[in-house]
Every structure is written in C-alpha cells, then in structure tokens.
mmCIF file of C-alpha atoms in Angstrom:
data_model
loop_
_atom_site.group_PDB
_atom_site.id
_atom_site.type_symbol
_atom_site.label_atom_id
_atom_site.label_comp_id
_atom_site.label_asym_id
_atom_site.label_seq_id
_atom_site.Cartn_x
_atom_site.Cartn_y
_atom_site.Cartn_z
ATOM 1 C CA MET A 990 -24.742 2.965 2.298
ATOM 2 C CA THR A 991 -26.576 -0.264 2.374
ATOM 3 C CA GLY A 992 -29.201 -0.290 -0.374
ATOM 4 C CA ASP A 993 -29.671 -3.816 -1.666
ATOM 5 C CA ARG A 994 -26.084 -4.806 -1.064
ATOM 6 C CA THR A 995 -25.214 -8.326 0.081
ATOM 7 C CA PRO A 996 -23.867 -8.539 3.640
ATOM 8 C CA ALA A 997 -20.144 -9.267 3.610
ATOM 9 C CA ALA A 998 -19.019 -12.588 5.029
ATOM 10 C CA ALA A 999 -16.507 -12.365 7.882
ATOM 11 C CA ALA A 1000 -13.588 -13.306 5.591
ATOM 12 C CA GLN A 1001 -14.651 -10.676 3.052
ATOM 13 C CA ALA A 1002 -14.925 -7.945 5.694
ATOM 14 C CA LYS A 1003 -11.512 -8.935 7.055
ATOM 15 C CA ALA A 1004 -9.998 -8.834 3.568
ATOM 16 C CA LEU A 1005 -11.334 -5.295 3.090
ATOM 17 C CA ALA A 1006 -10.063 -4.111 6.490
ATOM 18 C CA SER A 1007 -6.611 -3.297 5.099
ATOM 19 C CA PRO A 1008 -5.737 -0.001 3.377
ATOM 20 C CA ILE A 1009 -3.141 -1.689 1.169
ATOM 21 C CA ARG A 1010 -5.677 -4.282 -0.017
ATOM 22 C CA LEU A 1011 -8.190 -1.549 -0.832
ATOM 23 C CA ARG A 1012 -5.518 0.242 -2.843
ATOM 24 C CA ILE A 1013 -4.721 -3.007 -4.684
ATOM 25 C CA LEU A 1014 -8.390 -3.354 -5.612
ATOM 26 C CA ARG A 1015 -8.483 0.184 -6.981
ATOM 27 C CA LEU A 1016 -5.265 -0.316 -8.946
ATOM 28 C CA CYS A 1017 -6.559 -3.588 -10.420
ATOM 29 C CA LEU A 1018 -10.010 -2.260 -11.249
ATOM 30 C CA HIS A 1019 -9.285 -1.656 -14.936
ATOM 31 C CA ASP A 1020 -5.711 -2.861 -15.328
ATOM 32 C CA ALA A 1021 -4.422 -6.386 -14.770
ATOM 33 C CA LEU A 1022 -1.302 -5.993 -12.643
ATOM 34 C CA THR A 1023 1.356 -8.378 -11.384
ATOM 35 C CA ASN A 1024 2.641 -8.492 -7.825
ATOM 36 C CA GLN A 1025 5.789 -6.668 -8.967
ATOM 37 C CA GLN A 1026 3.738 -3.910 -10.635
ATOM 38 C CA LEU A 1027 1.602 -3.592 -7.501
ATOM 39 C CA ALA A 1028 4.710 -3.415 -5.326
ATOM 40 C CA ASP A 1029 6.188 -0.685 -7.547
ATOM 41 C CA ARG A 1030 2.992 1.392 -7.438
ATOM 42 C CA LEU A 1031 2.461 0.927 -3.710
ATOM 43 C CA GLY A 1032 6.094 1.374 -2.724
ATOM 44 C CA CYS A 1033 6.270 -1.971 -0.956
ATOM 45 C CA ASP A 1034 8.111 -5.260 -1.250
ATOM 46 C CA PRO A 1035 6.845 -7.747 -3.896
ATOM 47 C CA SER A 1036 6.331 -10.341 -1.149
ATOM 48 C CA THR A 1037 4.032 -7.878 0.664
ATOM 49 C CA ALA A 1038 2.057 -7.300 -2.534
ATOM 50 C CA HIS A 1039 1.845 -11.082 -3.055
ATOM 51 C CA TYR A 1040 0.595 -11.650 0.509
ATOM 52 C CA HIS A 1041 -2.188 -9.075 0.181
ATOM 53 C CA ALA A 1042 -3.126 -10.144 -3.364
ATOM 54 C CA ARG A 1043 -3.438 -13.744 -2.138
ATOM 55 C CA ILE A 1044 -5.928 -12.690 0.556
ATOM 56 C CA LEU A 1045 -7.957 -10.779 -2.039
ATOM 57 C CA LEU A 1046 -7.851 -13.746 -4.435
ATOM 58 C CA ASP A 1047 -9.033 -16.137 -1.708
ATOM 59 C CA ALA A 1048 -11.903 -13.780 -0.769
ATOM 60 C CA GLY A 1049 -13.028 -13.432 -4.404
ATOM 61 C CA PHE A 1050 -12.069 -9.765 -4.818
ATOM 62 C CA LEU A 1051 -9.291 -10.453 -7.338
ATOM 63 C CA GLU A 1052 -9.081 -12.950 -10.165
ATOM 64 C CA ARG A 1053 -6.110 -14.116 -12.149
ATOM 65 C CA THR A 1054 -5.985 -13.114 -15.777
ATOM 66 C CA GLU A 1055 -4.169 -14.895 -18.572
ATOM 67 C CA PRO A 1056 -0.458 -15.337 -17.834
ATOM 68 C CA ARG A 1057 1.774 -13.238 -20.062
ATOM 69 C CA ARG A 1058 5.424 -12.743 -20.846
ATOM 70 C CA GLY A 1059 7.037 -9.741 -19.212
ATOM 71 C CA PRO A 1060 9.640 -7.418 -20.767
ATOM 72 C CA ASN A 1061 12.459 -9.826 -19.862
ATOM 73 C CA GLY A 1062 10.544 -12.907 -21.021
ATOM 74 C CA ALA A 1063 9.563 -14.044 -17.539
ATOM 75 C CA LEU A 1064 6.085 -15.493 -17.044
ATOM 76 C CA GLU A 1065 3.834 -12.981 -15.255
ATOM 77 C CA LYS A 1066 0.547 -13.790 -13.515
ATOM 78 C CA PRO A 1067 -1.488 -10.569 -13.337
ATOM 79 C CA HIS A 1068 -4.608 -9.945 -11.249
ATOM 80 C CA ARG A 1069 -7.755 -7.936 -11.974
ATOM 81 C CA SER A 1070 -10.502 -6.803 -9.597
ATOM 82 C CA THR A 1071 -13.761 -8.751 -9.823
ATOM 83 C CA GLY A 1072 -15.851 -5.752 -8.723
ATOM 84 C CA LEU A 1073 -17.284 -7.806 -5.851
ATOM 85 C CA SER A 1074 -16.404 -5.204 -3.227
ATOM 86 C CA TRP A 1075 -18.869 -2.714 -4.762
ATOM 87 C CA THR A 1076 -21.800 -5.057 -4.134
ATOM 88 C CA LEU A 1077 -21.098 -5.721 -0.448
ATOM 89 C CA ASP A 1078 -22.488 -4.133 2.685
ATOM 90 C CA LEU A 1079 -19.720 -4.115 5.284
ATOM 91 C CA GLY A 1080 -22.172 -3.417 8.080
ATOM 92 C CA THR A 1081 -21.731 -1.025 10.944
ATOM 93 C CA GLU A 1082 -20.572 -3.262 13.796
ATOM 94 C CA ASP A 1083 -16.840 -3.220 13.051
ATOM 95 C CA PRO A 1084 -15.234 0.131 12.176
ATOM 96 C CA GLU A 1085 -12.039 -1.473 10.787
ATOM 97 C CA PRO A 1086 -13.163 -1.730 7.128
ATOM 98 C CA THR A 1087 -14.263 1.928 7.193
ATOM 99 C CA LEU A 1088 -11.049 3.042 8.874
ATOM 100 C CA ALA A 1089 -9.113 1.087 6.240
ATOM 101 C CA MET A 1090 -11.001 2.998 3.528
ATOM 102 C CA VAL A 1091 -10.115 6.307 5.172
ATOM 103 C CA ASP A 1092 -6.452 5.271 5.398
ATOM 104 C CA ALA A 1093 -6.428 4.082 1.764
ATOM 105 C CA VAL A 1094 -7.897 7.363 0.511
ATOM 106 C CA ARG A 1095 -5.448 9.314 2.676
ATOM 107 C CA ALA A 1096 -2.532 7.409 1.093
ATOM 108 C CA GLU A 1097 -3.950 8.018 -2.395
ATOM 109 C CA LEU A 1098 -4.284 11.735 -1.648
ATOM 110 C CA ALA A 1099 -0.687 11.860 -0.460
ATOM 111 C CA ASP A 1100 0.471 10.049 -3.611
ATOM 112 C CA SER A 1101 -1.605 12.321 -5.865
ATOM 113 C CA GLY A 1102 0.044 15.467 -4.553
ATOM 114 C CA PRO A 1103 -0.981 19.118 -4.417
ATOM 115 C CA GLY A 1104 -3.903 20.201 -6.533
ATOM 116 C CA SER A 1105 -5.402 16.716 -6.761
ATOM 117 C CA VAL A 1106 -8.491 17.420 -4.646
ATOM 118 C CA ALA A 1107 -11.456 18.328 -6.865
ATOM 119 C CA SER A 1108 -13.792 18.923 -3.928
ATOM 120 C CA SER A 1109 -14.047 18.320 -0.204
ATOM 121 C CA SER A 1110 -16.748 19.011 2.328
ATOM 122 C CA ARG A 1111 -17.044 18.464 6.029
ATOM 123 C CA PHE A 1112 -20.475 18.773 7.533
ATOM 124 C CA VAL A 1113 -22.812 17.952 10.385
ATOM 125 C CA LEU A 1114 -26.426 17.012 9.705
ATOM 126 C CA HIS A 1115 -29.288 16.316 12.085
ATOM 127 C CA LEU A 1116 -31.276 13.422 10.625
ATOM 128 C CA ASP A 1117 -33.742 10.929 12.033
ATOM 129 C CA ASP A 1118 -33.525 7.342 10.786
ATOM 130 C CA ALA A 1119 -36.022 7.888 7.959
ATOM 131 C CA ARG A 1120 -34.161 10.905 6.559
ATOM 132 C CA LEU A 1121 -30.819 9.172 6.977
ATOM 133 C CA ASP A 1122 -32.130 6.187 4.994
ATOM 134 C CA GLU A 1123 -33.412 8.553 2.290
ATOM 135 C CA LEU A 1124 -30.088 10.391 2.055
ATOM 136 C CA LEU A 1125 -28.118 7.146 1.832
ATOM 137 C CA ARG A 1126 -30.479 5.736 -0.810
ATOM 138 C CA ARG A 1127 -30.200 8.880 -2.959
ATOM 139 C CA ILE A 1128 -26.415 9.025 -2.693
ATOM 140 C CA GLN A 1129 -26.157 5.314 -3.555
ATOM 141 C CA GLU A 1130 -28.420 5.765 -6.589
ATOM 142 C CA ILE A 1131 -26.181 8.538 -7.912
ATOM 143 C CA LEU A 1132 -23.010 6.527 -7.305
ATOM 144 C CA ASP A 1133 -24.541 3.435 -8.930
ATOM 145 C CA GLU A 1134 -25.608 5.512 -11.961
ATOM 146 C CA TYR A 1135 -22.146 6.987 -12.456
ATOM 147 C CA THR A 1136 -20.421 3.660 -11.823
ATOM 148 C CA ALA A 1137 -22.649 1.858 -14.334
ATOM 149 C CA THR A 1138 -21.719 4.342 -17.069
ATOM 150 C CA ASP A 1139 -18.054 4.775 -16.184
ATOM 151 C CA ASN A 1140 -16.635 2.495 -18.891
ATOM 152 C CA ALA A 1141 -17.757 4.948 -21.583
ATOM 153 C CA ARG A 1142 -15.941 7.812 -19.862
ATOM 154 C CA ARG A 1143 -12.902 5.596 -19.335
ATOM 155 C CA ALA A 1144 -12.860 4.813 -23.074
ATOM 156 C CA GLU A 1145 -12.849 8.575 -23.718
ATOM 157 C CA ASP A 1146 -9.789 8.814 -21.427
ATOM 158 C CA GLN A 1147 -11.565 11.123 -18.994
ATOM 159 C CA PRO A 1148 -9.637 12.000 -15.809
ATOM 160 C CA ARG A 1149 -9.977 9.513 -12.948
ATOM 161 C CA LEU A 1150 -11.379 10.654 -9.625
ATOM 162 C CA GLY A 1151 -11.501 8.767 -6.354
ATOM 163 C CA GLY A 1152 -13.556 9.551 -3.315
ATOM 164 C CA LEU A 1153 -15.004 8.435 -0.046
ATOM 165 C CA LEU A 1154 -18.191 9.390 1.738
ATOM 166 C CA VAL A 1155 -18.453 8.448 5.386
ATOM 167 C CA LEU A 1156 -21.413 9.397 7.542
ATOM 168 C CA HIS A 1157 -20.923 8.642 11.204
ATOM 169 C CA ARG A 1158 -22.767 9.336 14.408
ATOM 170 C CA LEU A 1159 -21.045 11.914 16.565
ATOM 171 C CA THR A 1160 -20.324 11.124 20.182
ATOM 172 C CA ASP A 1161 -21.947 12.847 23.147
ATOM 173 C CA ALA A 1162 -18.591 14.568 23.740
ATOM 174 C CA ASP A 1163 -18.960 16.233 20.312
ATOM 175 C CA ARG A 1164 -22.368 17.538 21.355
ATOM 176 C CA ALA A 1165 -21.077 18.838 24.700
ATOM 177 C CA GLU A 1166 -18.392 20.935 22.960
ATOM 178 C CA ARG A 1167 -21.090 23.113 21.379
ATOM 179 C CA THR A 1168 -22.653 24.171 24.682
#
C-alpha cells in the first residue's frame, strides 16, 4: 500500500527488516517500555532488546521518554514509538521488510494463543494495474480512517487487534499448478 507515503530511506528499511524490531514498535506504540520490559515481553535477553531498540532509536522509529524510577529505585529509560513507520512506503524491491512483518505477526499469533484470530482470509484475485491501485487505495483509506480514530477506542479500553495484509504477485509455477 503506497498511497502518499514517504519512501523509506535505506537505513529505515533495514531497521524494519527485523521481526523483533517490528514487535518492539508495536509494544511501544502506546506504552513507554524499558529494555528490561521489552525483553520480558519478547522472551529475549535485555542486551538483545537494547541492541534492537538502539537501531530503532537511531532510525527515528523510537524516542526516549522521561526517565523514571523503577520498582527497586533504579533509573529506567523507557522508549515509545514515534509512529514514523506508519507513514513510510517500504517499496517492493526488497522482500525482507515484508517477510519480517509476516514473521512478527506469526510470533504475535503464537503468543496470543488459541482463539485469538478474529478473522483470516486467503484469496487470489486477477487485477490489472489500475484495479490493483484502486484496491490498495481503498484499503489504505479504511486503515487510515480507523488508525486516526483509534485513540478514542483505546481510551474506552476496547480490545486490541493486530493484522497484516500482504498482496503479492504469484509466480508462473503457481499458475501452472492450476492447469
């Protein structure tokens, strides 16, 4: 979905080509979290969380929030998502950022457990470039509308849902299987 998104710089695309970094961005979207909190939620070492958070900070996807005192009095330096990733077009040349998104959603589904899927669809469409552009524009408009009004639903403590829509061109081998 391209719309009027800004093309991602190489460093930004690289930063988003990691499933763990995409999960960090989602976790820090509304809550400022420390490296230790990220490590606990992701099931990784705090040094791993620090490494990935540093890359996201350097690329402008995370920002530091006010330092705070933790439960044991230690100084904590939490991070919050800047929302920058939503405004970027990752392009179509390198599949790594998209594959990272698929892997991140897969990990989130595994963590969420049975019964967490609200809906899923797998489909094949035959679209020329004009219809593909129209479909992508309409989907992006709907996502933008719901994203723009999400804070109100968050304030009402509505359930959180995650998702991923990937449209990809099928290979000639996929076409040959039907004949």
